[in-house]
Structure formats: structure tokens, C-alpha cells
């Protein structure tokens, strides 16, 4: 015996339940104000961090002294004189850190978890071992510090180069994600460009 077709009310309820999953992030069109706001955030955050570093490193934490120097010297001269410089040692250290954390993610055990259902209906899986990686990292740092292999002031001593390394990495990673989404998307139906 064939079951009757669902009523209009039932179909509407099913559509209401499925609709948030199939349309999240897709209900509105991007506006120029949102684009400008996003651009401002992307550009201002690194400038703000660099400005804080310059203020602390050269002006004893006095924001007004830093701004006065920037105004009197002119921005190009001020930037040339005070901006942090990249360091090969810091860049290699940061790349090593990223590789170490990726290795921990790959090798350490952990349950497989899923993220939210994507608009195209994909359920992405992730190994959830971040807490274990955190514990292993801190134990190794503690052992290395106690044995004299690692100076705990390593990050503070290389802050100038690290500011450059992490910002360059962030922009490169975002650019790679954008290019990959256009050229070789893993899930084409989940893409939304604005």
C-alpha cells in the first residue's frame, strides 16, 4: 500500500527545518559598505599591531610620542626608520613551529569530529586533538627549558621578525584559500563569492 503524499503543512515544516542549513551565509548580497569594512579590518589590524610594537619598542609605550614622531618625520621617513624588519631566523622559526603543529595534528590520536553541515550538504570531518597537542607542546617546551636547550624569552627576543612572519603568512594563507576556491575547490557547491 502506497503512503499518502505529505500535506502542504508537513512539506512547509520540512522546508523550514532544512532551509537554515541550505542557505546560511547566502541570505544577503554583499554590500559595498561590508566590503570596505572587511578591507579596513584586514589592513588596520596589522598596522595596529605594528604601531603598538613601535610604540613599545621606541617610545616607551607613549602613543602620543609615537604619533608626534610620525607626524613630524612624515609617514615614509617614520616607517623607514621604525618599522619592524623581517628576519630569516624568525621566519624559519615560525615555519618550523607551523610544521611541528601540523605534525602533531597528523600523528597524535584524537576522535574524529564533524563541523556544521555546509550549504551544499557536506559534513566535513576533523581530528579533534588540539588539547593533546597543547599538552605535548607545553611539556616539550618545559623539558627543553629545564634542560637549557630553549630560552623561554625566545619569542620576546624575536618579536620584531615574528610580527612580519605571522602577517605575511596570514596574507599568503588567505590568498591561497581564495585562489584554491576559484581554481580547484574541494566542494564547488559550497562556494560563495562576493
Tab-separated table of N, CA and C in Angstrom, residues 5-129:
chain	number	residue	atom	x	y	z
A	5	UNK	N	0.928	11.232	0.052
A	5	UNK	CA	1.910	12.320	-0.054
A	5	UNK	C	1.770	13.226	1.159
A	6	UNK	N	2.898	13.775	1.635
A	6	UNK	CA	2.815	14.659	2.795
A	6	UNK	C	1.977	15.899	2.477
A	7	UNK	N	1.299	16.362	3.492
A	7	UNK	CA	0.451	17.545	3.314
A	7	UNK	C	1.317	18.784	3.091
A	8	UNK	N	0.684	19.825	2.640
A	8	UNK	CA	1.383	21.088	2.414
A	8	UNK	C	2.002	21.598	3.711
A	9	UNK	N	1.311	21.422	4.815
A	9	UNK	CA	1.808	21.849	6.129
A	9	UNK	C	3.094	21.100	6.494
A	10	UNK	N	3.126	19.794	6.290
A	10	UNK	CA	4.305	18.975	6.601
A	10	UNK	C	5.469	19.379	5.700
A	11	UNK	N	5.202	19.574	4.410
A	11	UNK	CA	6.277	19.977	3.495
A	11	UNK	C	6.847	21.336	3.885
A	12	UNK	N	5.971	22.260	4.332
A	12	UNK	CA	6.442	23.571	4.752
A	12	UNK	C	7.311	23.443	5.993
A	13	UNK	N	6.939	22.595	6.952
A	13	UNK	CA	7.748	22.405	8.159
A	13	UNK	C	9.105	21.792	7.810
A	14	UNK	N	9.121	20.813	6.905
A	14	UNK	CA	10.383	20.196	6.486
A	14	UNK	C	11.282	21.228	5.797
A	15	UNK	N	10.688	22.080	4.982
A	15	UNK	CA	11.461	23.120	4.290
A	15	UNK	C	12.020	24.115	5.302
A	16	UNK	N	11.239	24.475	6.328
A	16	UNK	CA	11.717	25.405	7.354
A	16	UNK	C	12.895	24.815	8.122
A	17	UNK	N	12.892	23.515	8.385
A	17	UNK	CA	13.995	22.860	9.100
A	17	UNK	C	15.224	22.794	8.209
A	18	UNK	N	15.086	22.448	6.947
A	18	UNK	CA	16.219	22.289	6.038
A	18	UNK	C	16.769	23.628	5.571
A	19	UNK	N	15.926	24.651	5.533
A	19	UNK	CA	16.300	25.937	4.955
A	19	UNK	C	17.493	26.607	5.629
A	20	UNK	N	17.609	26.634	6.965
A	20	UNK	CA	18.778	27.293	7.544
A	20	UNK	C	20.093	26.635	7.120
A	21	UNK	N	20.108	25.319	6.979
A	21	UNK	CA	21.340	24.629	6.599
A	21	UNK	C	21.687	24.874	5.137
A	22	UNK	N	20.702	25.001	4.297
A	22	UNK	CA	20.986	25.141	2.881
A	22	UNK	C	21.263	26.580	2.472
A	23	UNK	N	21.035	27.533	3.376
A	23	UNK	CA	21.203	28.918	2.959
A	23	UNK	C	22.069	29.752	3.885
A	24	UNK	N	22.674	29.158	4.924
A	24	UNK	CA	23.446	30.025	5.817
A	24	UNK	C	24.557	30.707	5.039
A	25	UNK	N	24.746	31.974	5.338
A	25	UNK	CA	25.744	32.776	4.647
A	25	UNK	C	25.335	33.192	3.250
A	26	UNK	N	24.124	32.866	2.838
A	26	UNK	CA	23.698	33.145	1.469
A	26	UNK	C	22.401	33.951	1.420
A	27	UNK	N	21.940	34.422	2.534
A	27	UNK	CA	20.659	35.125	2.563
A	27	UNK	C	20.749	36.564	2.089
A	28	UNK	N	21.920	37.142	2.147
A	28	UNK	CA	22.053	38.540	1.753
A	28	UNK	C	23.157	38.689	0.720
A	29	UNK	N	23.034	39.722	-0.049
A	29	UNK	CA	24.079	40.048	-1.012
A	29	UNK	C	25.079	40.962	-0.312
A	30	UNK	N	26.334	40.859	-0.693
A	30	UNK	CA	27.364	41.720	-0.112
A	30	UNK	C	27.138	43.158	-0.552
A	31	UNK	N	27.333	44.070	0.360
A	31	UNK	CA	27.199	45.491	0.041
A	31	UNK	C	28.584	46.117	-0.024
A	32	UNK	N	28.673	47.288	-0.601
A	32	UNK	CA	29.974	47.949	-0.689
A	32	UNK	C	30.465	48.345	0.692
A	33	UNK	N	29.539	48.648	1.623
A	33	UNK	CA	29.966	49.011	2.977
A	33	UNK	C	30.569	47.809	3.695
A	34	UNK	N	30.013	46.618	3.464
A	34	UNK	CA	30.588	45.414	4.061
A	34	UNK	C	31.970	45.126	3.476
A	35	UNK	N	32.118	45.351	2.172
A	35	UNK	CA	33.419	45.133	1.531
A	35	UNK	C	34.459	46.110	2.064
A	36	UNK	N	34.073	47.376	2.197
A	36	UNK	CA	35.003	48.380	2.729
A	36	UNK	C	35.334	48.062	4.189
A	37	UNK	N	34.325	47.668	4.955
A	37	UNK	CA	34.555	47.300	6.355
A	37	UNK	C	35.520	46.132	6.485
A	38	UNK	N	35.349	45.131	5.642
A	38	UNK	CA	36.253	43.979	5.661
A	38	UNK	C	37.665	44.389	5.280
A	39	UNK	N	37.789	45.222	4.264
A	39	UNK	CA	39.103	45.695	3.833
A	39	UNK	C	39.788	46.489	4.939
A	40	UNK	N	39.024	47.345	5.617
A	40	UNK	CA	39.583	48.132	6.711
A	40	UNK	C	40.102	47.209	7.813
A	41	UNK	N	39.330	46.190	8.177
A	41	UNK	CA	39.786	45.250	9.206
A	41	UNK	C	41.060	44.528	8.794
A	42	UNK	N	41.102	44.080	7.553
A	42	UNK	CA	42.270	43.340	7.065
A	42	UNK	C	43.509	44.225	7.052
A	43	UNK	N	43.356	45.487	6.733
A	43	UNK	CA	44.510	46.380	6.653
A	43	UNK	C	44.864	47.028	7.993
A	44	UNK	N	43.861	47.365	8.787
A	44	UNK	CA	44.103	48.078	10.039
A	44	UNK	C	44.709	47.170	11.109
A	45	UNK	N	44.296	45.912	11.195
A	45	UNK	CA	44.803	45.039	12.257
A	45	UNK	C	46.323	44.897	12.224
A	46	UNK	N	46.936	44.582	11.083
A	46	UNK	CA	48.413	44.515	11.076
A	46	UNK	C	49.068	45.870	11.374
A	47	UNK	N	48.486	46.953	10.860
A	47	UNK	CA	49.042	48.285	11.118
A	47	UNK	C	48.956	48.601	12.608
A	48	UNK	N	47.849	48.229	13.231
A	48	UNK	CA	47.657	48.466	14.664
A	48	UNK	C	48.702	47.702	15.476
A	49	UNK	N	48.933	46.445	15.143
A	49	UNK	CA	49.916	45.625	15.863
A	49	UNK	C	51.319	46.207	15.692
A	50	UNK	N	51.665	46.575	14.458
A	50	UNK	CA	52.983	47.169	14.196
A	50	UNK	C	53.109	48.495	14.944
A	51	UNK	N	52.046	49.297	14.939
A	51	UNK	CA	52.058	50.560	15.675
A	51	UNK	C	52.273	50.357	17.162
A	52	UNK	N	51.614	49.342	17.719
A	52	UNK	CA	51.823	49.025	19.138
A	52	UNK	C	53.269	48.618	19.398
A	53	UNK	N	53.829	47.795	18.514
A	53	UNK	CA	55.211	47.358	18.692
A	53	UNK	C	56.164	48.553	18.632
A	54	UNK	N	55.981	49.429	17.646
A	54	UNK	CA	56.833	50.619	17.524
A	54	UNK	C	56.713	51.474	18.780
A	55	UNK	N	55.497	51.668	19.262
A	55	UNK	CA	55.266	52.479	20.458
A	55	UNK	C	55.999	51.902	21.657
A	56	UNK	N	55.930	50.599	21.835
A	56	UNK	CA	56.586	49.967	22.979
A	56	UNK	C	58.102	49.889	22.803
A	57	UNK	N	58.553	49.620	21.605
A	57	UNK	CA	59.980	49.415	21.348
A	57	UNK	C	60.769	50.721	21.354
A	58	UNK	N	60.211	51.776	20.778
A	58	UNK	CA	60.978	53.007	20.577
A	58	UNK	C	60.491	54.215	21.390
A	59	UNK	N	59.245	54.188	21.858
A	59	UNK	CA	58.681	55.377	22.502
A	59	UNK	C	58.194	55.096	23.926
A	60	UNK	N	58.744	54.084	24.564
A	60	UNK	CA	58.419	53.732	25.956
A	60	UNK	C	56.918	53.613	26.205
A	61	UNK	N	56.178	53.171	25.204
A	61	UNK	CA	54.748	52.953	25.352
A	61	UNK	C	53.903	54.209	25.213
A	62	UNK	N	54.502	55.319	24.836
A	62	UNK	CA	53.756	56.572	24.713
A	62	UNK	C	53.187	56.705	23.303
A	63	UNK	N	51.897	56.504	23.195
A	63	UNK	CA	51.226	56.604	21.899
A	63	UNK	C	51.302	58.030	21.360
A	64	UNK	N	51.173	59.009	22.242
A	64	UNK	CA	51.228	60.400	21.775
A	64	UNK	C	52.616	60.745	21.236
A	65	UNK	N	53.682	60.245	21.871
A	65	UNK	CA	55.040	60.478	21.353
A	65	UNK	C	55.226	59.812	19.995
A	66	UNK	N	54.699	58.608	19.862
A	66	UNK	CA	54.815	57.899	18.586
A	66	UNK	C	54.072	58.653	17.484
A	67	UNK	N	52.858	59.102	17.768
A	67	UNK	CA	52.084	59.837	16.770
A	67	UNK	C	52.734	61.184	16.435
A	68	UNK	N	53.312	61.836	17.421
A	68	UNK	CA	54.024	63.102	17.174
A	68	UNK	C	55.220	62.873	16.263
A	69	UNK	N	55.975	61.801	16.512
A	69	UNK	CA	57.136	61.485	15.671
A	69	UNK	C	56.689	61.144	14.256
A	70	UNK	N	55.605	60.397	14.133
A	70	UNK	CA	55.099	60.042	12.802
A	70	UNK	C	54.664	61.299	12.053
A	71	UNK	N	54.050	62.235	12.762
A	71	UNK	CA	53.595	63.477	12.131
A	71	UNK	C	54.782	64.354	11.739
A	72	UNK	N	55.746	64.518	12.647
A	72	UNK	CA	56.872	65.422	12.366
A	72	UNK	C	57.846	64.836	11.341
A	73	UNK	N	58.080	63.525	11.365
A	73	UNK	CA	59.008	62.897	10.409
A	73	UNK	C	58.374	62.693	9.041
A	74	UNK	N	57.074	62.588	9.008
A	74	UNK	CA	56.383	62.199	7.781
A	74	UNK	C	56.304	60.678	7.737
A	75	UNK	N	55.201	60.174	7.228
A	75	UNK	CA	54.962	58.725	7.271
A	75	UNK	C	56.033	57.899	6.564
A	76	UNK	N	56.500	58.262	5.354
A	76	UNK	CA	57.531	57.435	4.711
A	76	UNK	C	58.828	57.361	5.526
A	77	UNK	N	59.288	58.500	6.019
A	77	UNK	CA	60.528	58.530	6.805
A	77	UNK	C	60.347	57.783	8.129
A	78	UNK	N	59.207	58.004	8.783
A	78	UNK	CA	58.913	57.332	10.048
A	78	UNK	C	58.881	55.820	9.868
A	79	UNK	N	58.200	55.379	8.811
A	79	UNK	CA	58.101	53.940	8.542
A	79	UNK	C	59.471	53.353	8.256
A	80	UNK	N	60.259	54.031	7.464
A	80	UNK	CA	61.600	53.539	7.132
A	80	UNK	C	62.473	53.421	8.383
A	81	UNK	N	62.328	54.367	9.291
A	81	UNK	CA	63.165	54.377	10.486
A	81	UNK	C	62.703	53.379	11.544
A	82	UNK	N	61.390	53.219	11.736
A	82	UNK	CA	60.898	52.470	12.891
A	82	UNK	C	60.199	51.147	12.574
A	83	UNK	N	59.805	50.912	11.348
A	83	UNK	CA	59.030	49.688	11.049
A	83	UNK	C	59.841	48.435	11.366
A	84	UNK	N	59.178	47.385	11.820
A	84	UNK	CA	59.911	46.145	12.094
A	84	UNK	C	60.498	45.565	10.813
A	85	UNK	N	61.632	44.923	10.962
A	85	UNK	CA	62.339	44.341	9.826
A	85	UNK	C	62.142	42.827	9.834
A	86	UNK	N	62.000	42.239	8.658
A	86	UNK	CA	61.907	40.782	8.605
A	86	UNK	C	63.232	40.151	9.028
A	87	UNK	N	63.137	38.940	9.520
A	87	UNK	CA	64.321	38.218	9.959
A	87	UNK	C	64.221	36.785	9.452
A	88	UNK	N	65.281	36.311	8.812
A	88	UNK	CA	65.288	34.935	8.314
A	88	UNK	C	65.152	33.949	9.472
A	89	UNK	N	65.821	34.252	10.574
A	89	UNK	CA	65.762	33.373	11.741
A	89	UNK	C	64.324	33.255	12.279
A	90	UNK	N	63.634	34.390	12.368
A	90	UNK	CA	62.242	34.375	12.845
A	90	UNK	C	61.328	33.665	11.859
A	91	UNK	N	61.539	33.883	10.571
A	91	UNK	CA	60.709	33.239	9.547
A	91	UNK	C	60.891	31.730	9.564
A	92	UNK	N	62.136	31.286	9.676
A	92	UNK	CA	62.404	29.837	9.742
A	92	UNK	C	61.825	29.261	11.027
A	93	UNK	N	61.970	29.993	12.124
A	93	UNK	CA	61.397	29.530	13.397
A	93	UNK	C	59.897	29.397	13.329
A	94	UNK	N	59.230	30.372	12.719
A	94	UNK	CA	57.770	30.319	12.615
A	94	UNK	C	57.325	29.190	11.693
A	95	UNK	N	58.032	29.016	10.580
A	95	UNK	CA	57.702	27.914	9.660
A	95	UNK	C	57.910	26.569	10.349
A	96	UNK	N	58.953	26.459	11.143
A	96	UNK	CA	59.209	25.222	11.894
A	96	UNK	C	58.090	24.970	12.894
A	97	UNK	N	57.659	26.029	13.557
A	97	UNK	CA	56.550	25.918	14.515
A	97	UNK	C	55.277	25.408	13.828
A	98	UNK	N	54.957	25.988	12.672
A	98	UNK	CA	53.762	25.560	11.936
A	98	UNK	C	53.885	24.096	11.511
A	99	UNK	N	55.064	23.712	11.027
A	99	UNK	CA	55.278	22.322	10.605
A	99	UNK	C	55.164	21.380	11.802
A	100	UNK	N	55.699	21.791	12.945
A	100	UNK	CA	55.604	20.979	14.162
A	100	UNK	C	54.146	20.787	14.580
A	101	UNK	N	53.367	21.861	14.549
A	101	UNK	CA	51.960	21.752	14.930
A	101	UNK	C	51.174	20.899	13.930
A	102	UNK	N	51.495	21.000	12.642
A	102	UNK	CA	50.841	20.155	11.633
A	102	UNK	C	51.199	18.687	11.858
A	103	UNK	N	52.440	18.432	12.246
A	103	UNK	CA	52.870	17.059	12.535
A	103	UNK	C	52.119	16.511	13.739
A	104	UNK	N	51.973	17.329	14.784
A	104	UNK	CA	51.207	16.887	15.956
A	104	UNK	C	49.771	16.569	15.571
A	105	UNK	N	49.168	17.436	14.749
A	105	UNK	CA	47.788	17.192	14.306
A	105	UNK	C	47.700	15.856	13.568
A	106	UNK	N	48.675	15.571	12.745
A	106	UNK	CA	48.649	14.349	11.931
A	106	UNK	C	48.924	13.094	12.747
A	107	UNK	N	49.838	13.179	13.697
A	107	UNK	CA	50.302	11.972	14.389
A	107	UNK	C	49.580	11.667	15.697
A	108	UNK	N	49.165	12.683	16.421
A	108	UNK	CA	48.533	12.429	17.719
A	108	UNK	C	47.135	11.851	17.528
A	109	UNK	N	46.744	10.935	18.419
A	109	UNK	CA	45.395	10.377	18.304
A	109	UNK	C	44.347	11.397	18.736
A	110	UNK	N	43.148	11.150	18.290
A	110	UNK	CA	42.033	12.006	18.671
A	110	UNK	C	40.780	11.542	17.969
A	111	UNK	N	39.637	11.825	18.574
A	111	UNK	CA	38.385	11.430	17.927
A	111	UNK	C	38.147	12.257	16.666
A	112	UNK	N	37.414	11.663	15.750
A	112	UNK	CA	37.032	12.377	14.526
A	112	UNK	C	35.705	13.078	14.809
A	113	UNK	N	35.705	14.384	14.594
A	113	UNK	CA	34.507	15.185	14.816
A	113	UNK	C	34.065	15.779	13.485
A	114	UNK	N	32.859	16.293	13.468
A	114	UNK	CA	32.353	16.925	12.252
A	114	UNK	C	31.994	18.365	12.555
A	115	UNK	N	32.106	19.196	11.536
A	115	UNK	CA	31.686	20.583	11.646
A	115	UNK	C	30.206	20.691	11.343
A	116	UNK	N	29.746	21.906	11.132
A	116	UNK	CA	28.350	22.132	10.761
A	116	UNK	C	28.114	21.660	9.335
A	117	UNK	N	26.905	21.303	9.054
A	117	UNK	CA	26.517	20.938	7.705
A	117	UNK	C	26.669	22.161	6.816
A	118	UNK	N	27.366	22.014	5.691
A	118	UNK	CA	27.589	23.144	4.800
A	118	UNK	C	26.344	23.382	3.943
A	119	UNK	N	26.265	24.530	3.264
A	119	UNK	CA	25.089	24.811	2.432
A	119	UNK	C	24.840	23.747	1.367
A	120	UNK	N	25.898	23.117	0.868
A	120	UNK	CA	25.724	22.085	-0.157
A	120	UNK	C	25.478	20.709	0.446
A	121	UNK	N	25.415	20.625	1.764
A	121	UNK	CA	25.119	19.355	2.415
A	121	UNK	C	26.345	18.532	2.771
A	122	UNK	N	27.532	19.099	2.718
A	122	UNK	CA	28.738	18.374	3.100
A	122	UNK	C	28.938	18.444	4.607
A	123	UNK	N	29.425	17.361	5.159
A	123	UNK	CA	29.730	17.290	6.579
A	123	UNK	C	31.227	17.028	6.691
A	124	UNK	N	32.003	18.071	6.977
A	124	UNK	CA	33.454	17.967	6.986
A	124	UNK	C	33.933	17.343	8.293
A	125	UNK	N	34.944	16.487	8.183
A	125	UNK	CA	35.461	15.773	9.353
A	125	UNK	C	36.816	16.335	9.753
A	126	UNK	N	37.050	16.380	11.066
A	126	UNK	CA	38.292	16.902	11.627
A	126	UNK	C	38.751	15.990	12.751
A	127	UNK	N	40.062	15.852	12.891
A	127	UNK	CA	40.596	15.141	14.046
A	127	UNK	C	40.638	16.142	15.199
A	128	UNK	N	40.026	15.794	16.310
A	128	UNK	CA	39.943	16.694	17.452
A	128	UNK	C	41.011	16.305	18.469
A	129	UNK	N	42.231	16.825	18.253
A	129	UNK	CA	43.322	16.506	19.178
A	129	UNK	C	44.082	17.752	19.611
